[in-house]
mmCIF file of C-alpha atoms and ligand atoms in Angstrom:
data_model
loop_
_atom_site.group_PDB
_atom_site.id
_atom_site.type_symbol
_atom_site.label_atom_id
_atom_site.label_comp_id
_atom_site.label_asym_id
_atom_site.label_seq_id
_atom_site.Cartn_x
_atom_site.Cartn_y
_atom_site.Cartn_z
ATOM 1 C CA UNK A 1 -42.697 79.659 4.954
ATOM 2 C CA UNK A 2 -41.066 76.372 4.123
ATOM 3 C CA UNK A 3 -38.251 76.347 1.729
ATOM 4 C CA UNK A 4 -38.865 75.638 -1.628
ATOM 5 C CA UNK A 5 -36.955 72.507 -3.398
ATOM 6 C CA UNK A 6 -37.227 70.705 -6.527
ATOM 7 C CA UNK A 7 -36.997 66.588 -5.976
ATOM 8 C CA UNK A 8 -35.716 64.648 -9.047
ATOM 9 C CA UNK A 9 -35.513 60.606 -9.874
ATOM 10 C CA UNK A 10 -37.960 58.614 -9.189
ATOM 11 C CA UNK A 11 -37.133 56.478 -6.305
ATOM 12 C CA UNK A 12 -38.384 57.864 -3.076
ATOM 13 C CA UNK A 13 -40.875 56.025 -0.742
ATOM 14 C CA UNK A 14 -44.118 56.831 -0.221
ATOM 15 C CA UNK A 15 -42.671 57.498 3.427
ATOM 16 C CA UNK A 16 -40.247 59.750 2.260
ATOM 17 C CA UNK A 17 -42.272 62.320 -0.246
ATOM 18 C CA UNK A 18 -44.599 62.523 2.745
ATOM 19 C CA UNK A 19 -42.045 63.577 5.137
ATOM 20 C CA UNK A 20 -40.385 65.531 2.348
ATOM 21 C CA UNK A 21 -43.709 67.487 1.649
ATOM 22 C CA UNK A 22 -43.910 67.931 5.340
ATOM 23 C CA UNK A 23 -40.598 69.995 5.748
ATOM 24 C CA UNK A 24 -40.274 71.690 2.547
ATOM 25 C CA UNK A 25 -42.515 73.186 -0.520
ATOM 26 C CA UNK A 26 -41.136 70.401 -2.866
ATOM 27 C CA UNK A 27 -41.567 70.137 -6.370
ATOM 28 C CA UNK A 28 -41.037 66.407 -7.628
ATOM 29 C CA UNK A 29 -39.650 66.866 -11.075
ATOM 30 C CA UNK A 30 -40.172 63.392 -12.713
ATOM 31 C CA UNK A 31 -43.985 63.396 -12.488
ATOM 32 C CA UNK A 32 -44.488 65.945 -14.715
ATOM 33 C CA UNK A 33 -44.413 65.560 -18.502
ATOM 34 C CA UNK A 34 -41.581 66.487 -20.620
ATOM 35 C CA UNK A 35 -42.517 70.457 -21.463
ATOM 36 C CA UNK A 36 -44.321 71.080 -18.418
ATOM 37 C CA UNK A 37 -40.665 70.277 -16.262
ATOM 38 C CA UNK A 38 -39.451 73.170 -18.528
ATOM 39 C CA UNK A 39 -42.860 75.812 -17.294
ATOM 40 C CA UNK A 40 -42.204 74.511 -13.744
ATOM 41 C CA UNK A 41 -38.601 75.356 -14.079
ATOM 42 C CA UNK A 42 -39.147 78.877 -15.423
ATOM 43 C CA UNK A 43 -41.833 79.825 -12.878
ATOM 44 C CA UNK A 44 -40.873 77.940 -10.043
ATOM 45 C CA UNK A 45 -36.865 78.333 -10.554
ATOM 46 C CA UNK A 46 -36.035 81.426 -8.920
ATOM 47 C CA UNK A 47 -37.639 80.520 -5.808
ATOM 48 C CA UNK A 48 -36.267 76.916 -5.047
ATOM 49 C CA UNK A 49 -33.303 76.674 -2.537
ATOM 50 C CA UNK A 50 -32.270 73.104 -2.868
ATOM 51 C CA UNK A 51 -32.272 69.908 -4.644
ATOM 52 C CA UNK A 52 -32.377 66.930 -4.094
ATOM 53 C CA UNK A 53 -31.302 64.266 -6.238
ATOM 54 C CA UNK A 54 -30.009 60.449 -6.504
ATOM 55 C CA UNK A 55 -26.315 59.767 -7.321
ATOM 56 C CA UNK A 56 -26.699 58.425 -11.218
ATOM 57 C CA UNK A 57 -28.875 61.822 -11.884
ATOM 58 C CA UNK A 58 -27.226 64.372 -9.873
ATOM 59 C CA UNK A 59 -28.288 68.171 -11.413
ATOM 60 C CA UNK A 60 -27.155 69.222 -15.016
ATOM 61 C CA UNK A 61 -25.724 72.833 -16.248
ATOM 62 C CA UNK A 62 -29.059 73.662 -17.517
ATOM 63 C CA UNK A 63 -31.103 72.465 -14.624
ATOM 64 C CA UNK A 64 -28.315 74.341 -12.334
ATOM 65 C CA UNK A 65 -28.814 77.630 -14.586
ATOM 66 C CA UNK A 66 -32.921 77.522 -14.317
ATOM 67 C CA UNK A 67 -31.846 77.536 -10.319
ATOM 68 C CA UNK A 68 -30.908 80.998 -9.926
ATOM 69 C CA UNK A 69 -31.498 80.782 -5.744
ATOM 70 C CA UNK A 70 -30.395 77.513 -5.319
ATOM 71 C CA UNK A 71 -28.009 76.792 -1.655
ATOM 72 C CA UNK A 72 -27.598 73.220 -1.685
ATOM 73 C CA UNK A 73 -27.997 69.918 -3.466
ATOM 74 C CA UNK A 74 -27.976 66.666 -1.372
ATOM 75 C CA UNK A 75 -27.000 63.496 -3.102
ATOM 76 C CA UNK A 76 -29.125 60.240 -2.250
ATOM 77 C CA UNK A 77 -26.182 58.050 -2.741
ATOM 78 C CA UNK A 78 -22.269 58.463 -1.710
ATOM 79 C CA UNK A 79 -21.341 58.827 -5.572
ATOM 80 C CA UNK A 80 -20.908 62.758 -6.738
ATOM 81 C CA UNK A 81 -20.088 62.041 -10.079
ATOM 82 C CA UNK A 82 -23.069 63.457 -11.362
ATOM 83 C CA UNK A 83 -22.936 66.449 -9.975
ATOM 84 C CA UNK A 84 -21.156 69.058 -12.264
ATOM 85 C CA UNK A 85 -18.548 70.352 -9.407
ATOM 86 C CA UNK A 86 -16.892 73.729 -11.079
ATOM 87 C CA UNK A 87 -20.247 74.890 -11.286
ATOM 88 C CA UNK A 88 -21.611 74.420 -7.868
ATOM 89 C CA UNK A 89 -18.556 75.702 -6.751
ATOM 90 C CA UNK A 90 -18.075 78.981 -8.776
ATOM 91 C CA UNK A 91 -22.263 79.152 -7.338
ATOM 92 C CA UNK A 92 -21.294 78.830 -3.834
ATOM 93 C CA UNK A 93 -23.690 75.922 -3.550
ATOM 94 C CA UNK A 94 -23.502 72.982 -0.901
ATOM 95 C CA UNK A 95 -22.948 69.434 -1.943
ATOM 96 C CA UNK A 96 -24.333 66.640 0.554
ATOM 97 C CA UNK A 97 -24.129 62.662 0.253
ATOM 98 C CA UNK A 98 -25.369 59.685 2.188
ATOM 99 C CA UNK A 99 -21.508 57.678 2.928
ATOM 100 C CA UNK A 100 -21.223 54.972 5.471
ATOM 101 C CA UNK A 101 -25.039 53.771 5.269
ATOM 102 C CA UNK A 102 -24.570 52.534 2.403
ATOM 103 C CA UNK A 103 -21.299 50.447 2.831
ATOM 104 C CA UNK A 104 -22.109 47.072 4.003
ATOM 105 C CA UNK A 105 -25.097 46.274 1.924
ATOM 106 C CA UNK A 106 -22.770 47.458 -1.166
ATOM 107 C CA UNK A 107 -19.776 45.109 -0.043
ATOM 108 C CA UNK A 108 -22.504 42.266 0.496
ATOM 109 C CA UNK A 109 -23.336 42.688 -3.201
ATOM 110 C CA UNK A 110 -19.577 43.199 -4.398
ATOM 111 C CA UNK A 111 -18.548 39.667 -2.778
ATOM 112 C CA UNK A 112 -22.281 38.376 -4.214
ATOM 113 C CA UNK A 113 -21.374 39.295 -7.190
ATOM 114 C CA UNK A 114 -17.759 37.669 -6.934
ATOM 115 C CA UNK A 115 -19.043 34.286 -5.748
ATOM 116 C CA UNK A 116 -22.134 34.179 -8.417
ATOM 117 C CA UNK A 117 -19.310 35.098 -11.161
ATOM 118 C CA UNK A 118 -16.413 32.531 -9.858
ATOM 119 C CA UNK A 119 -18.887 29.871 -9.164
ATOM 120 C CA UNK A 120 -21.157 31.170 -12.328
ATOM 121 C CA UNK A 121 -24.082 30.301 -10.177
ATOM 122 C CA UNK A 122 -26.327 32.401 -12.757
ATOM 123 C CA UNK A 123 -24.978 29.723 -15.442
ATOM 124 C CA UNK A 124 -25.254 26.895 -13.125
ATOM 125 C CA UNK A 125 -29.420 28.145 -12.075
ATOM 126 C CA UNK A 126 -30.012 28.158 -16.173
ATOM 127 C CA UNK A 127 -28.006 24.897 -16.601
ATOM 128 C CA UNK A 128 -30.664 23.402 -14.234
ATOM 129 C CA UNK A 129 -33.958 24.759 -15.095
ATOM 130 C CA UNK A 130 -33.150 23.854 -18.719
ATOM 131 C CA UNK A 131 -33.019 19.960 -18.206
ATOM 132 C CA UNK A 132 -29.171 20.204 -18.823
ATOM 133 C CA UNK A 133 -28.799 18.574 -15.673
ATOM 134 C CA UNK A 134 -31.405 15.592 -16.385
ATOM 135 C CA UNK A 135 -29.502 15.003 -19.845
ATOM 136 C CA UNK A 136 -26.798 14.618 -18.308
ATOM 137 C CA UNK A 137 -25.010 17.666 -20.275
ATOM 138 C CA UNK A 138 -20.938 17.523 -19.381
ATOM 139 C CA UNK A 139 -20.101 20.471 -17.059
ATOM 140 C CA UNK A 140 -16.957 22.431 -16.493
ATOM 141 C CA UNK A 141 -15.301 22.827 -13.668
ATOM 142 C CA UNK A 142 -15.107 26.221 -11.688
ATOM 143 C CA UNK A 143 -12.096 27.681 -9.886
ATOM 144 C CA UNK A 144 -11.952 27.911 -6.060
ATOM 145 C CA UNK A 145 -11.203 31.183 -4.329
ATOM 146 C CA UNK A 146 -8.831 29.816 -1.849
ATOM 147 C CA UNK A 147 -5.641 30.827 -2.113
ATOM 148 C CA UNK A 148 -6.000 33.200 -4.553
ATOM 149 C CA UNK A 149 -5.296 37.411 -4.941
ATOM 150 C CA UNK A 150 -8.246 39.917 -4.543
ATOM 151 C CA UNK A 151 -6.975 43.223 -5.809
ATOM 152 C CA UNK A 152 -9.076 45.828 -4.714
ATOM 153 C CA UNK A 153 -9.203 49.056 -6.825
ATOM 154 C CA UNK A 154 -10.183 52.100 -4.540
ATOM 155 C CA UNK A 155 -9.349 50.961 -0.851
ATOM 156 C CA UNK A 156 -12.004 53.504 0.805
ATOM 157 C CA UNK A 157 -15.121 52.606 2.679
ATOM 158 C CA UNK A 158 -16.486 49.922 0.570
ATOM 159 C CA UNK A 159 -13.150 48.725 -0.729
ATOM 160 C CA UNK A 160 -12.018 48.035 2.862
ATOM 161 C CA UNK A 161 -15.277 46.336 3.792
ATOM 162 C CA UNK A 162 -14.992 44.219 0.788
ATOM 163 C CA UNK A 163 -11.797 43.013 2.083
ATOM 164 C CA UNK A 164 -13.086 42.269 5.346
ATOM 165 C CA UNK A 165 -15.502 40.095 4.107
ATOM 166 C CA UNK A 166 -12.872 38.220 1.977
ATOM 167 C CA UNK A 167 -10.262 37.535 4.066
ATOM 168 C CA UNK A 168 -12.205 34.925 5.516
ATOM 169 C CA UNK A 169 -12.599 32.958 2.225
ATOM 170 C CA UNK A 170 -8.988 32.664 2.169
ATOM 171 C CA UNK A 171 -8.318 35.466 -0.080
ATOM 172 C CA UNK A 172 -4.960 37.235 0.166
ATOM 173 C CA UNK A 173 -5.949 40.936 -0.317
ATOM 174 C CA UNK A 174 -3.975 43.510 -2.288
ATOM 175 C CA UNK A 175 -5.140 46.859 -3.127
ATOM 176 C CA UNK A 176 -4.772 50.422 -5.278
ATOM 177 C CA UNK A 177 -5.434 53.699 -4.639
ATOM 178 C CA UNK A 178 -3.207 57.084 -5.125
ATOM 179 C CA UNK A 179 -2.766 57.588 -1.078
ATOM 180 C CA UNK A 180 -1.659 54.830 1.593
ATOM 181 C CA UNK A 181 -4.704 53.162 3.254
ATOM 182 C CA UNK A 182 -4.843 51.553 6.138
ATOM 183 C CA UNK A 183 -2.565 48.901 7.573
ATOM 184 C CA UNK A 184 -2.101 45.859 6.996
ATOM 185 C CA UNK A 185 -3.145 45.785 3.351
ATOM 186 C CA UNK A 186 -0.641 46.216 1.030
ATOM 187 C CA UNK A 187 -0.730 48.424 -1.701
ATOM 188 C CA UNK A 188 0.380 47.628 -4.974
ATOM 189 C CA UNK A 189 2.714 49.948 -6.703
ATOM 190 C CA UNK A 190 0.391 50.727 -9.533
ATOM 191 C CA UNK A 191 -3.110 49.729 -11.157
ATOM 192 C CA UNK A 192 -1.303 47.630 -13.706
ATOM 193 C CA UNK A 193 1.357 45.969 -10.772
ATOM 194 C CA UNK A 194 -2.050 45.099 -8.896
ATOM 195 C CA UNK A 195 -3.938 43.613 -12.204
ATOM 196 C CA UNK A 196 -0.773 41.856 -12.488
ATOM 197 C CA UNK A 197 -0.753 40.244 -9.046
ATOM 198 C CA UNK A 198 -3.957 39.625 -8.089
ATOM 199 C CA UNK A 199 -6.886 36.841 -9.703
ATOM 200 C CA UNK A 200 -9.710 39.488 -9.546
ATOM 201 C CA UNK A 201 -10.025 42.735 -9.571
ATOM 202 C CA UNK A 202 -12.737 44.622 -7.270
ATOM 203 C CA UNK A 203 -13.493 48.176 -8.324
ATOM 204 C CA UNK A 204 -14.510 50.356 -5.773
ATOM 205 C CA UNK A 205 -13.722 53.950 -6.708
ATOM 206 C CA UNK A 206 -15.483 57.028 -7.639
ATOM 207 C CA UNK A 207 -16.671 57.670 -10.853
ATOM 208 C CA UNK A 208 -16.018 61.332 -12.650
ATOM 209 C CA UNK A 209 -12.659 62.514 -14.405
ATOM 210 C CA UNK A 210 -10.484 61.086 -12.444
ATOM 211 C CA UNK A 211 -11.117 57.776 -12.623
ATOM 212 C CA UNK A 212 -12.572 58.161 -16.285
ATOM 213 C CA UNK A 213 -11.828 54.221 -17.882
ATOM 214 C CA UNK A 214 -9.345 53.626 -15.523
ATOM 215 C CA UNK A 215 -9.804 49.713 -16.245
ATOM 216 C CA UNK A 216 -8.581 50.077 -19.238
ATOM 217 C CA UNK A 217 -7.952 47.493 -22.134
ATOM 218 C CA UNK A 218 -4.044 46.752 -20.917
ATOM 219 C CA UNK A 219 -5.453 46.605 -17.240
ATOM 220 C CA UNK A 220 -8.035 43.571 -18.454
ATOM 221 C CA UNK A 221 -5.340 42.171 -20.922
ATOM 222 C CA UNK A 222 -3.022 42.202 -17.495
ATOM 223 C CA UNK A 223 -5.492 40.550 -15.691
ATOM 224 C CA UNK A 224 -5.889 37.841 -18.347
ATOM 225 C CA UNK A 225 -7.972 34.924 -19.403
ATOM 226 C CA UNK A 226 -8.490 33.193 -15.906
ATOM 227 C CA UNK A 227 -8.483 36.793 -14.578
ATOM 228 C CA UNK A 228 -12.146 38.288 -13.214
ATOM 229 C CA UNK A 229 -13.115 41.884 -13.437
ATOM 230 C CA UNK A 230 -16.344 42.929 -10.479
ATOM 231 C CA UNK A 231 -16.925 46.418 -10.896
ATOM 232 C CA UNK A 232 -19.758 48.134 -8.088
ATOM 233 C CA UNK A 233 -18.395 51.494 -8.774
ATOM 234 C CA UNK A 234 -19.413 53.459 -11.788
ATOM 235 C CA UNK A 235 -19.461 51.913 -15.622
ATOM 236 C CA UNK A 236 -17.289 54.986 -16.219
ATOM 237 C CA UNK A 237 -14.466 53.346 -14.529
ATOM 238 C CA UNK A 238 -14.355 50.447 -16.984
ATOM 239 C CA UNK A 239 -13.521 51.278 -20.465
ATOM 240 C CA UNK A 240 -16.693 48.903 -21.877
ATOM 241 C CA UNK A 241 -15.845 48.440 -24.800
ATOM 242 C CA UNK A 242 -12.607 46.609 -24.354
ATOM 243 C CA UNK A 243 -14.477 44.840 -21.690
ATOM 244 C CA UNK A 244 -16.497 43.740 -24.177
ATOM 245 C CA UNK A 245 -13.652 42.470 -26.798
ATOM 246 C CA UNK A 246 -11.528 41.202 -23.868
ATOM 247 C CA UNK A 247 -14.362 38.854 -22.895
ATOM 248 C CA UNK A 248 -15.417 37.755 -26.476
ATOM 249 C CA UNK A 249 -11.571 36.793 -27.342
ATOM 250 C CA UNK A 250 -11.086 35.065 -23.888
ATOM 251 C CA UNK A 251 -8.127 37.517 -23.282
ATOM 252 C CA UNK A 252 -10.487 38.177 -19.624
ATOM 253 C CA UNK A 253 -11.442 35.487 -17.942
ATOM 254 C CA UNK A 254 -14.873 36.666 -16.593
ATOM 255 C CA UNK A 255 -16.753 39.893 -15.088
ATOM 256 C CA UNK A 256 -19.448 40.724 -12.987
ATOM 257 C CA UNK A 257 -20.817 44.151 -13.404
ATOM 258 C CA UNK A 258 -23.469 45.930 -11.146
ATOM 259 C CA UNK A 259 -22.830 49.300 -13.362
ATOM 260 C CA UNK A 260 -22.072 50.483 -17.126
ATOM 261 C CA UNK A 261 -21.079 53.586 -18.906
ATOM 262 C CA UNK A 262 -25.025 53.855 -20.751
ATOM 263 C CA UNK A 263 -27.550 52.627 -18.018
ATOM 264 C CA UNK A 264 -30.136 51.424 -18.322
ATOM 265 C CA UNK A 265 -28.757 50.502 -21.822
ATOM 266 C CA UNK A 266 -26.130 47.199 -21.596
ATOM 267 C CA UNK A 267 -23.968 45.947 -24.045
ATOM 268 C CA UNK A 268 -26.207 43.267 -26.354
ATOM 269 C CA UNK A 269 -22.483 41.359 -26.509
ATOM 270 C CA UNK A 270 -22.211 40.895 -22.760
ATOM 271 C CA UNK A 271 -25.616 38.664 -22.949
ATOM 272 C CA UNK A 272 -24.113 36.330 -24.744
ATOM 273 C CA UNK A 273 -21.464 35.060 -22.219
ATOM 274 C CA UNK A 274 -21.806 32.407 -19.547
ATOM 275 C CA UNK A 275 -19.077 33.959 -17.493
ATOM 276 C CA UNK A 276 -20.351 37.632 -17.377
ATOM 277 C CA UNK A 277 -22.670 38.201 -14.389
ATOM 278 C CA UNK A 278 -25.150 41.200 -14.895
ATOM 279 C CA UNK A 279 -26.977 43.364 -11.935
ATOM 280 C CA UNK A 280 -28.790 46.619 -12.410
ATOM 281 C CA UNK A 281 -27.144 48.864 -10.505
ATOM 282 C CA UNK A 282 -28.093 48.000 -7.101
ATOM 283 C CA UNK A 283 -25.624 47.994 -4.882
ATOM 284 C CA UNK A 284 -27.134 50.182 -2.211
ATOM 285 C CA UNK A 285 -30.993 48.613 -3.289
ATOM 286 C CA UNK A 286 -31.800 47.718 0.281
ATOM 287 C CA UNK A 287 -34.552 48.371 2.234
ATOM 288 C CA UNK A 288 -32.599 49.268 5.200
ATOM 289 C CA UNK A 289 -29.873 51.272 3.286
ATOM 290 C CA UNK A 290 -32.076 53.312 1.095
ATOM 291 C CA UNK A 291 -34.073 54.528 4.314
ATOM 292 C CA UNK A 292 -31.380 55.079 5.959
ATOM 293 C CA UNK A 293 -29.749 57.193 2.700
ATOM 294 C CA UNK A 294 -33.212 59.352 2.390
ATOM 295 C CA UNK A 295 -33.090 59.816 6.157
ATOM 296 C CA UNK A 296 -29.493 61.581 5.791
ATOM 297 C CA UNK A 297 -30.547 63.113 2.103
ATOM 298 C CA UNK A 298 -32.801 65.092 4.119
ATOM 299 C CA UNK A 299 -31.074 65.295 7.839
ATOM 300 C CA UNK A 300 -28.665 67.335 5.625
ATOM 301 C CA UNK A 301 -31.458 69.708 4.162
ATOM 302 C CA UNK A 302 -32.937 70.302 7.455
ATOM 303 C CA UNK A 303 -29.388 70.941 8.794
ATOM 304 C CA UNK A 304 -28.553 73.300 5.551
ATOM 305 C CA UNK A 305 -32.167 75.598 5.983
ATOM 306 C CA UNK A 306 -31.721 75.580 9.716
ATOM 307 C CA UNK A 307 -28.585 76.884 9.913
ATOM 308 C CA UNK A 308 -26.882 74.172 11.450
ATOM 309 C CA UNK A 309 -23.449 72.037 10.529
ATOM 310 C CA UNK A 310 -24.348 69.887 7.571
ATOM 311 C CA UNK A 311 -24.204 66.198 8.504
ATOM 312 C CA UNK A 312 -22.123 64.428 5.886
ATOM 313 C CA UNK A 313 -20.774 67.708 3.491
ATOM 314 C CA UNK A 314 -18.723 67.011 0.479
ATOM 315 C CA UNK A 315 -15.708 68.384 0.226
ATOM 316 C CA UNK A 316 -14.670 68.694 -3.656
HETATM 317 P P1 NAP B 401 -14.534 56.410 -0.591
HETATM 318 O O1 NAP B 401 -14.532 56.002 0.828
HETATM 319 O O2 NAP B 401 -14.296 57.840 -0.944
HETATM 320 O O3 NAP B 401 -13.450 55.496 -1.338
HETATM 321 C C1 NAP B 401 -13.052 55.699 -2.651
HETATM 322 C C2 NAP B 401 -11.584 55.289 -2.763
HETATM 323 O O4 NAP B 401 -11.202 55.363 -4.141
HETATM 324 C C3 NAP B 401 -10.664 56.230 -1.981
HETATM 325 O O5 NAP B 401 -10.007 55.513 -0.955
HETATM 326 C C4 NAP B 401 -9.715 56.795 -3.032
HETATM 327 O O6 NAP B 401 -8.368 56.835 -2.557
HETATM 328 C C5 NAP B 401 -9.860 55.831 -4.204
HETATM 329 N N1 NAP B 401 -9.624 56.505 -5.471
HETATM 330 C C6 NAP B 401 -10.098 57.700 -5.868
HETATM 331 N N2 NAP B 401 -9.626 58.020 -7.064
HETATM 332 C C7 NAP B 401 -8.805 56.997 -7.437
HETATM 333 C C8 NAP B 401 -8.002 56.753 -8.576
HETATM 334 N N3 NAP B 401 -7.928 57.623 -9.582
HETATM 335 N N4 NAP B 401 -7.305 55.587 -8.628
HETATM 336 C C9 NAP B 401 -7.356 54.700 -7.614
HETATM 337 N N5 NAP B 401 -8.099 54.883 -6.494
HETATM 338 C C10 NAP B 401 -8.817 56.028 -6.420
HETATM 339 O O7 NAP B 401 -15.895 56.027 -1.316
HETATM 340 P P2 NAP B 401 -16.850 54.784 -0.990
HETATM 341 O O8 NAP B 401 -17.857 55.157 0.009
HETATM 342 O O9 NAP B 401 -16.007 53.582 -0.764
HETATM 343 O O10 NAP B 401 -17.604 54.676 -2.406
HETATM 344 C C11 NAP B 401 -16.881 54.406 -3.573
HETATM 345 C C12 NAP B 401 -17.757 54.527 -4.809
HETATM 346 O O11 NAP B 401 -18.621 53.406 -4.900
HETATM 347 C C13 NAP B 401 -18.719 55.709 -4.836
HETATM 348 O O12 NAP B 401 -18.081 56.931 -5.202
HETATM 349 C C14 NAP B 401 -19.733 55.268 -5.858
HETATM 350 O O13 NAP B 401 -19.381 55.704 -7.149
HETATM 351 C C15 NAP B 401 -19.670 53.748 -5.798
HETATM 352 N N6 NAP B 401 -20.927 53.188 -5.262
HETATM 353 C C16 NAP B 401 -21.645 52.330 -6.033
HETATM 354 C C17 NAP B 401 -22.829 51.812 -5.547
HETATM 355 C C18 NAP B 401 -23.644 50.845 -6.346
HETATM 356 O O14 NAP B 401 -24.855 50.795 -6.167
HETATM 357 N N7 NAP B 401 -23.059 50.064 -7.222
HETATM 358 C C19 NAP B 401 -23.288 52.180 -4.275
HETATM 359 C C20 NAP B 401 -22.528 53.050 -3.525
HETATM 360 C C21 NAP B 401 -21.332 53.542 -4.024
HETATM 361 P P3 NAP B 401 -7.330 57.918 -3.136
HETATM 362 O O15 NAP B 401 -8.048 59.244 -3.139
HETATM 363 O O16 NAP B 401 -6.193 57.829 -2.181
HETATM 364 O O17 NAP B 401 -6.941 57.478 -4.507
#
């Protein structure tokens, strides 16, 4: 008999709900309506033996509770955030994620972001298809990169392979985190001493407790007006709203944002500014990477209900 598992989220390939339905009994959560998820949860519930589940959604305490079997949850995505970890711990149960696949397509979109945001190509695109151009409307100029301080907060995976990508742009690169990283970095003293030294600020930490509005409003006031904030890790990390006041009183210089404490909801206020840069959370939206995440959502399933050594386990 194939083990039973309950699927939630919404963004899995046709390719991979087929070879999901191949391997396991699954139940896919998010198709069903509203008070039918609740019937399939009290029928279905006791049997199911794992979840899987994208970063943002992770499981709940109630979902977690109507899971009386449950072994394992494997993450689609590197972020655990989501995932409620004195719970699944008291339970016993087995935390997965997909690290490393993920981590050059999210550094291509961290220095993307950077470049669109210092060079405000998004202004620059409207400033063109507007007629600005043809009227001959006066334009600012930007500020190179060259020579400048890239502070990187979080110097794991995709901190480091942001840095490798700036280097070559003439960036000096200075980082934060609460151990040593590799050499030869250097590591600011603390998250203000970094905002203080560097010209941007890349955020590249987890989201969850620890790291709960860690940018906060004297971090962005350190940074200053010709300071820029790019945060790819979780809108947690940022404390929004003084994001949002820094930017309207020009006390921050500029910020590019791939995630936010509310999503899919976004700050009406950050609209209005020419030197915010706004993606929907897509660091890892690759074809390449997302196969590659599903393959190693699963690979870790398979592991788990064979018996085998789990590929990529989290350790809490
Ligand atoms: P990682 O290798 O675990 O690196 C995270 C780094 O953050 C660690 O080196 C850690 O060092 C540091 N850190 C943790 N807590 C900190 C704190 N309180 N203050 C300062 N630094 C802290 O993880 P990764 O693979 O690089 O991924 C990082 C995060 O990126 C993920 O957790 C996820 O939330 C986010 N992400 C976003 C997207 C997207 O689509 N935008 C895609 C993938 C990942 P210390 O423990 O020494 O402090």
């Amino acid at each position: 008999m194939k083990p039973e598992i309950l699927v939630l989220g919404t963004l899995w390939t046709p390719e991979t709900r087929a070879q999901l339905c191949e391997l396991f009994d699954c139940h896919f959560l998010a198709q069903l309506q509203e008070g039918e998820r609740a019937d399939l949860l009290a029928s279905a519930g006791p049997r199911i033996r794992g979840v899987l589940t994208t970063g943002v959604i992770g499981i709940d305490g109630t979902t977690l509770v109507a899971l009386p079997a449950l072994e394992i949850v494997a993450v689609h995505g590197v972020g655990v955030d989501a995932v409620p970890r004195e719970l699944v711990a008291a339970r016993g149960v087995r935390v997965t994620n997909t690290p490393d696949v993920l981590t050059e397509d999210v550094a291509d979109l961290a220095v993307g972001l950077l470049l669109a945001c210092v060079r405000r190509l998004p202004m620059l695109d409207r400033y063109v298809r507007s007629g600005q151009w043809e009227a001959r409307v006066p334009l600012a100029h930007a500020r190179s990169l060259r020579g400048k301080v890239a502070g990187i907060v979080g110097f794991g995976r995709i901190g480091q392979a942001v840095a490798q990508r700036l280097t070559p742009f003439g960036l000096e690169i200075r980082y934060f985190q609460r151990s040593e990283g590799p050499e030869p970095q250097r590591r600011s003293s603390s998250l203000l001493a970094l905002a203080r030294e560097s010209d941007m600020l890349i955020v590249c930490t987890p989201g969850g407790a620890a790291t709960q509005r860690l940018i906060d409003a004297e971090v962005l006031d350190t940074l200053g007006p010709e300071g820029t904030l790019v945060n790819i890790a979780r809108g947690s990390v940022v404390d929004e709203a003084a994001l949002v006041a820094a930017l309207a009183s020009g006390r921050l210089g500029a910020a590019a944002l791939d995630v936010f404490e509310n999503e899919p909801q976004v700050p009406q206020a950050l609209f209005e500014h020419d030197n915010v840069v706004l993606t929907p959370h897509v660091g890892s939206n690759t074809v390449e990477s997302r196969r590659a995440m599903a393959g190693l959502a699963v690979a870790n399933l398979v592991a788990h209900f064979r018996g085998e050594p789990l590929p990529t386990p989290v350790v809490f």
